[in-house]
PDB file of C-alpha atoms in Angstrom:
ATOM      1  CA  MET A  15     121.110  83.840  70.173  1.00  0.00           C
ATOM      2  CA  LYS A  16     121.882  81.049  72.627  1.00  0.00           C
ATOM      3  CA  PRO A  17     123.356  83.367  75.310  1.00  0.00           C
ATOM      4  CA  ILE A  18     120.176  85.465  75.270  1.00  0.00           C
ATOM      5  CA  THR A  19     118.036  82.355  75.615  1.00  0.00           C
ATOM      6  CA  LEU A  20     120.240  81.121  78.434  1.00  0.00           C
ATOM      7  CA  ILE A  21     119.972  84.461  80.268  1.00  0.00           C
ATOM      8  CA  PHE A  22     116.202  84.463  79.805  1.00  0.00           C
ATOM      9  CA  LEU A  23     115.900  80.929  81.186  1.00  0.00           C
ATOM     10  CA  LEU A  24     118.099  81.831  84.170  1.00  0.00           C
ATOM     11  CA  LEU A  25     115.855  84.799  84.922  1.00  0.00           C
ATOM     12  CA  LEU A  26     112.799  82.570  84.758  1.00  0.00           C
ATOM     13  CA  ALA A  27     114.457  80.079  87.056  1.00  0.00           C
ATOM     14  CA  GLY A  28     114.946  82.840  89.620  1.00  0.00           C
ATOM     15  CA  VAL A  29     111.295  83.768  89.484  1.00  0.00           C
ATOM     16  CA  SER A  30     110.094  80.185  89.639  1.00  0.00           C
ATOM     17  CA  SER A  31     112.267  79.422  92.625  1.00  0.00           C
ATOM     18  CA  ALA A  32     110.520  82.096  94.692  1.00  0.00           C
ATOM     19  CA  GLY A  33     109.583  80.625  98.010  1.00  0.00           C
ATOM     20  CA  VAL A  34     106.333  78.809  98.431  1.00  0.00           C
ATOM     21  CA  GLU A  35     105.181  79.028 101.977  1.00  0.00           C
ATOM     22  CA  TYR A  36     103.739  75.955 103.498  1.00  0.00           C
ATOM     23  CA  ARG A  37     102.067  76.218 106.863  1.00  0.00           C
ATOM     24  CA  GLU A  38     101.030  73.193 108.804  1.00  0.00           C
ATOM     25  CA  PHE A  39      98.154  73.506 111.245  1.00  0.00           C
ATOM     26  CA  LYS A  40      96.816  71.329 114.011  1.00  0.00           C
ATOM     27  CA  ASN A  41      93.366  71.084 112.477  1.00  0.00           C
ATOM     28  CA  PRO A  42      91.659  71.868 109.169  1.00  0.00           C
ATOM     29  CA  GLU A  43      89.613  74.722 110.706  1.00  0.00           C
ATOM     30  CA  GLN A  44      92.798  76.651 111.421  1.00  0.00           C
ATOM     31  CA  GLN A  45      94.016  75.990 107.884  1.00  0.00           C
ATOM     32  CA  GLU A  46      90.721  77.268 106.525  1.00  0.00           C
ATOM     33  CA  ALA A  47      90.848  80.337 108.797  1.00  0.00           C
ATOM     34  CA  TYR A  48      94.424  81.020 107.686  1.00  0.00           C
ATOM     35  CA  GLU A  49      93.536  80.827 104.010  1.00  0.00           C
ATOM     36  CA  SER A  50      90.462  82.970 104.566  1.00  0.00           C
ATOM     37  CA  LEU A  51      92.364  85.610 106.527  1.00  0.00           C
ATOM     38  CA  THR A  52      95.268  85.819 104.119  1.00  0.00           C
ATOM     39  CA  SER A  53      92.833  86.317 101.250  1.00  0.00           C
ATOM     40  CA  GLU A  54      90.888  89.037 103.134  1.00  0.00           C
ATOM     41  CA  LEU A  55      93.828  91.080 104.378  1.00  0.00           C
ATOM     42  CA  ARG A  56      95.370  93.641 102.071  1.00  0.00           C
ATOM     43  CA  CYS A  57      99.092  93.923 101.501  1.00  0.00           C
ATOM     44  CA  LEU A  58     100.050  97.355 102.752  1.00  0.00           C
ATOM     45  CA  VAL A  59     102.953  97.586 100.337  1.00  0.00           C
ATOM     46  CA  CYS A  60     101.319  96.291  97.158  1.00  0.00           C
ATOM     47  CA  GLN A  61      97.901  97.696  98.096  1.00  0.00           C
ATOM     48  CA  ASN A  62      96.018  95.837  95.417  1.00  0.00           C
ATOM     49  CA  GLN A  63      96.995  92.358  96.444  1.00  0.00           C
ATOM     50  CA  THR A  64      96.091  90.208  99.349  1.00  0.00           C
ATOM     51  CA  ILE A  65      98.818  89.156 101.709  1.00  0.00           C
ATOM     52  CA  ALA A  66      98.395  85.657 100.270  1.00  0.00           C
ATOM     53  CA  ASP A  67      99.243  86.906  96.782  1.00  0.00           C
ATOM     54  CA  SER A  68     101.937  89.415  97.632  1.00  0.00           C
ATOM     55  CA  ASN A  69     105.649  88.664  97.661  1.00  0.00           C
ATOM     56  CA  ALA A  70     106.463  91.748  99.739  1.00  0.00           C
ATOM     57  CA  ASP A  71     108.384  91.253 102.953  1.00  0.00           C
ATOM     58  CA  LEU A  72     105.637  92.939 104.957  1.00  0.00           C
ATOM     59  CA  ALA A  73     103.058  90.534 103.516  1.00  0.00           C
ATOM     60  CA  ALA A  74     105.263  87.610 104.539  1.00  0.00           C
ATOM     61  CA  ASP A  75     105.489  89.086 108.044  1.00  0.00           C
ATOM     62  CA  LEU A  76     101.702  89.480 108.168  1.00  0.00           C
ATOM     63  CA  ARG A  77     101.194  85.890 106.994  1.00  0.00           C
ATOM     64  CA  ARG A  78     103.585  84.725 109.721  1.00  0.00           C
ATOM     65  CA  GLN A  79     101.732  86.859 112.271  1.00  0.00           C
ATOM     66  CA  VAL A  80      98.388  85.395 111.223  1.00  0.00           C
ATOM     67  CA  TYR A  81      99.842  81.895 111.421  1.00  0.00           C
ATOM     68  CA  GLU A  82     101.279  82.448 114.883  1.00  0.00           C
ATOM     69  CA  MET A  83      98.064  83.949 116.216  1.00  0.00           C
ATOM     70  CA  LEU A  84      96.008  81.055 114.879  1.00  0.00           C
ATOM     71  CA  GLU A  85      98.497  78.566 116.309  1.00  0.00           C
ATOM     72  CA  LYS A  86      98.079  80.228 119.698  1.00  0.00           C
ATOM     73  CA  GLY A  87      94.396  79.494 119.445  1.00  0.00           C
ATOM     74  CA  GLN A  88      93.151  82.968 118.675  1.00  0.00           C
ATOM     75  CA  SER A  89      89.997  83.221 116.620  1.00  0.00           C
ATOM     76  CA  LYS A  90      89.625  84.746 113.204  1.00  0.00           C
ATOM     77  CA  ASP A  91      87.864  87.783 114.693  1.00  0.00           C
ATOM     78  CA  GLU A  92      90.701  88.324 117.149  1.00  0.00           C
ATOM     79  CA  VAL A  93      93.217  88.268 114.314  1.00  0.00           C
ATOM     80  CA  VAL A  94      91.153  90.766 112.306  1.00  0.00           C
ATOM     81  CA  LYS A  95      90.767  92.980 115.383  1.00  0.00           C
ATOM     82  CA  PHE A  96      94.530  92.914 115.981  1.00  0.00           C
ATOM     83  CA  MET A  97      95.291  93.772 112.357  1.00  0.00           C
ATOM     84  CA  THR A  98      92.771  96.624 112.185  1.00  0.00           C
ATOM     85  CA  GLU A  99      93.967  98.077 115.497  1.00  0.00           C
ATOM     86  CA  ARG A 100      97.525  97.987 114.234  1.00  0.00           C
ATOM     87  CA  TYR A 101      97.044  99.015 110.586  1.00  0.00           C
ATOM     88  CA  GLY A 102      93.557 100.516 110.441  1.00  0.00           C
ATOM     89  CA  ASP A 103      90.632  99.499 108.289  1.00  0.00           C
ATOM     90  CA  PHE A 104      92.812  99.865 105.210  1.00  0.00           C
ATOM     91  CA  VAL A 105      94.227  96.412 105.863  1.00  0.00           C
ATOM     92  CA  LEU A 106      90.802  94.895 105.137  1.00  0.00           C
ATOM     93  CA  TYR A 107      89.603  94.342 101.595  1.00  0.00           C
ATOM     94  CA  LYS A 108      86.036  94.731 102.823  1.00  0.00           C
ATOM     95  CA  PRO A 109      86.198  97.490 105.413  1.00  0.00           C
ATOM     96  CA  PRO A 110      83.232  97.767 107.774  1.00  0.00           C
ATOM     97  CA  PHE A 111      80.594 100.412 107.183  1.00  0.00           C
ATOM     98  CA  LYS A 112      81.154 103.079 109.829  1.00  0.00           C
ATOM     99  CA  VAL A 113      81.666 106.823 110.043  1.00  0.00           C
ATOM    100  CA  LYS A 114      85.396 106.614 109.295  1.00  0.00           C
ATOM    101  CA  THR A 115      84.750 104.575 106.138  1.00  0.00           C
ATOM    102  CA  LEU A 116      81.608 106.414 105.061  1.00  0.00           C
ATOM    103  CA  LEU A 117      83.337 108.229 102.209  1.00  0.00           C
ATOM    104  CA  LEU A 118      84.932 104.975 101.092  1.00  0.00           C
ATOM    105  CA  TRP A 119      81.545 103.279 100.779  1.00  0.00           C
ATOM    106  CA  LEU A 120      79.474 106.194  99.528  1.00  0.00           C
ATOM    107  CA  GLY A 121      82.213 108.007  97.595  1.00  0.00           C
ATOM    108  CA  PRO A 122      81.699 106.275  94.246  1.00  0.00           C
ATOM    109  CA  VAL A 123      77.941 106.873  94.350  1.00  0.00           C
ATOM    110  CA  LEU A 124      78.497 110.470  95.462  1.00  0.00           C
ATOM    111  CA  PHE A 125      80.994 111.134  92.673  1.00  0.00           C
ATOM    112  CA  PHE A 126      78.648 109.531  90.119  1.00  0.00           C
ATOM    113  CA  LEU A 127      75.746 111.732  91.272  1.00  0.00           C
ATOM    114  CA  ILE A 128      77.919 114.867  91.152  1.00  0.00           C
ATOM    115  CA  GLY A 129      79.061 113.939  87.638  1.00  0.00           C
ATOM    116  CA  ALA A 130      75.495 113.215  86.474  1.00  0.00           C
ATOM    117  CA  LEU A 131      74.289 116.505  87.964  1.00  0.00           C
ATOM    118  CA  PHE A 132      77.118 118.364  86.221  1.00  0.00           C
ATOM    119  CA  VAL A 133      76.208 116.784  82.876  1.00  0.00           C
ATOM    120  CA  ILE A 134      72.494 117.593  83.334  1.00  0.00           C
ATOM    121  CA  VAL A 135      73.254 121.228  84.210  1.00  0.00           C
ATOM    122  CA  LEU A 136      75.609 121.499  81.241  1.00  0.00           C
ATOM    123  CA  ILE A 137      73.016 120.077  78.824  1.00  0.00           C
ATOM    124  CA  ARG A 138      70.241 122.327  80.139  1.00  0.00           C
ATOM    125  CA  ARG A 139      72.460 125.377  79.978  1.00  0.00           C
ATOM    126  CA  LYS A 140      73.346 124.585  76.398  1.00  0.00           C
ATOM    127  CA  GLN A 141      69.670 124.116  75.449  1.00  0.00           C
ATOM    128  CA  THR A 142      68.537 127.385  77.036  1.00  0.00           C
ATOM    129  CA  SER A 143      71.373 129.557  75.775  1.00  0.00           C
ATOM    130  CA  PRO A 144      70.372 131.710  72.830  1.00  0.00           C
ATOM    131  CA  LYS A 145      71.697 130.528  69.523  1.00  0.00           C
ATOM    132  CA  PRO A 146      73.778 133.121  67.793  1.00  0.00           C
ATOM    133  CA  SER A 147      71.950 134.632  64.904  1.00  0.00           C
ATOM    134  CA  LEU A 148      73.397 136.664  62.109  1.00  0.00           C
ATOM    135  CA  SER A 149      72.088 139.983  61.033  1.00  0.00           C
ATOM    136  CA  ASP A 150      71.196 140.567  57.387  1.00  0.00           C
ATOM    137  CA  GLU A 151      74.301 142.689  56.997  1.00  0.00           C
ATOM    138  CA  GLN A 152      76.529 139.882  58.328  1.00  0.00           C
ATOM    139  CA  ARG A 153      74.880 137.338  56.034  1.00  0.00           C
ATOM    140  CA  GLN A 154      75.452 139.529  53.010  1.00  0.00           C
ATOM    141  CA  LYS A 155      79.086 140.002  53.996  1.00  0.00           C
ATOM    142  CA  ILE A 156      79.587 136.248  54.398  1.00  0.00           C
ATOM    143  CA  ARG A 157      77.850 135.606  51.062  1.00  0.00           C
ATOM    144  CA  ARG A 158      80.080 138.199  49.399  1.00  0.00           C
ATOM    145  CA  LEU A 159      83.242 136.619  50.902  1.00  0.00           C
ATOM    146  CA  LEU A 160      82.178 133.174  49.766  1.00  0.00           C
ATOM    147  CA  ASP A 161      81.455 134.383  46.258  1.00  0.00           C
ATOM    148  CA  GLU A 162      84.808 136.152  46.070  1.00  0.00           C
ATOM    149  CA  GLY A 163      86.535 133.031  47.383  1.00  0.00           C
ATOM    150  CA  ASP A 164      85.061 130.949  44.573  1.00  0.00           C
ATOM    151  CA  ARG A 165      86.449 133.286  41.907  1.00  0.00           C
ATOM    152  CA  SER A 166      90.053 133.221  43.125  1.00  0.00           C
TER     153      SER A 166
END
């Protein structure tokens, strides 16, 4: 049991020793802009994490790029413009509303409306369809089969 515990603890030690990036800025505004940008930019590898949260190499490169651009005195908007020109609007967690992203913004509403319309049509079709009715001959046959089934 002790070797398994030792292996488990060694694995945890590897995870806990993952690098923590520390960036030092000239002023607190740059630090705030850096934290804001890294939490608004999407990791292109992980896709559901920000570059601040991701451990992917590309996210580390993007964090370094953001840091260097801010250190050069570029504004937050300039950094966002550079990233979107290079990687497209996909790099933003909140993409702007424009023609290229129209489906992204309106897609969920559109799919909900299509689904609701489909359900309404299905319900109406089911209500208006004639219910199958049995003829007297069919009822007698069913009654006869049920009676015979009870005897066996």
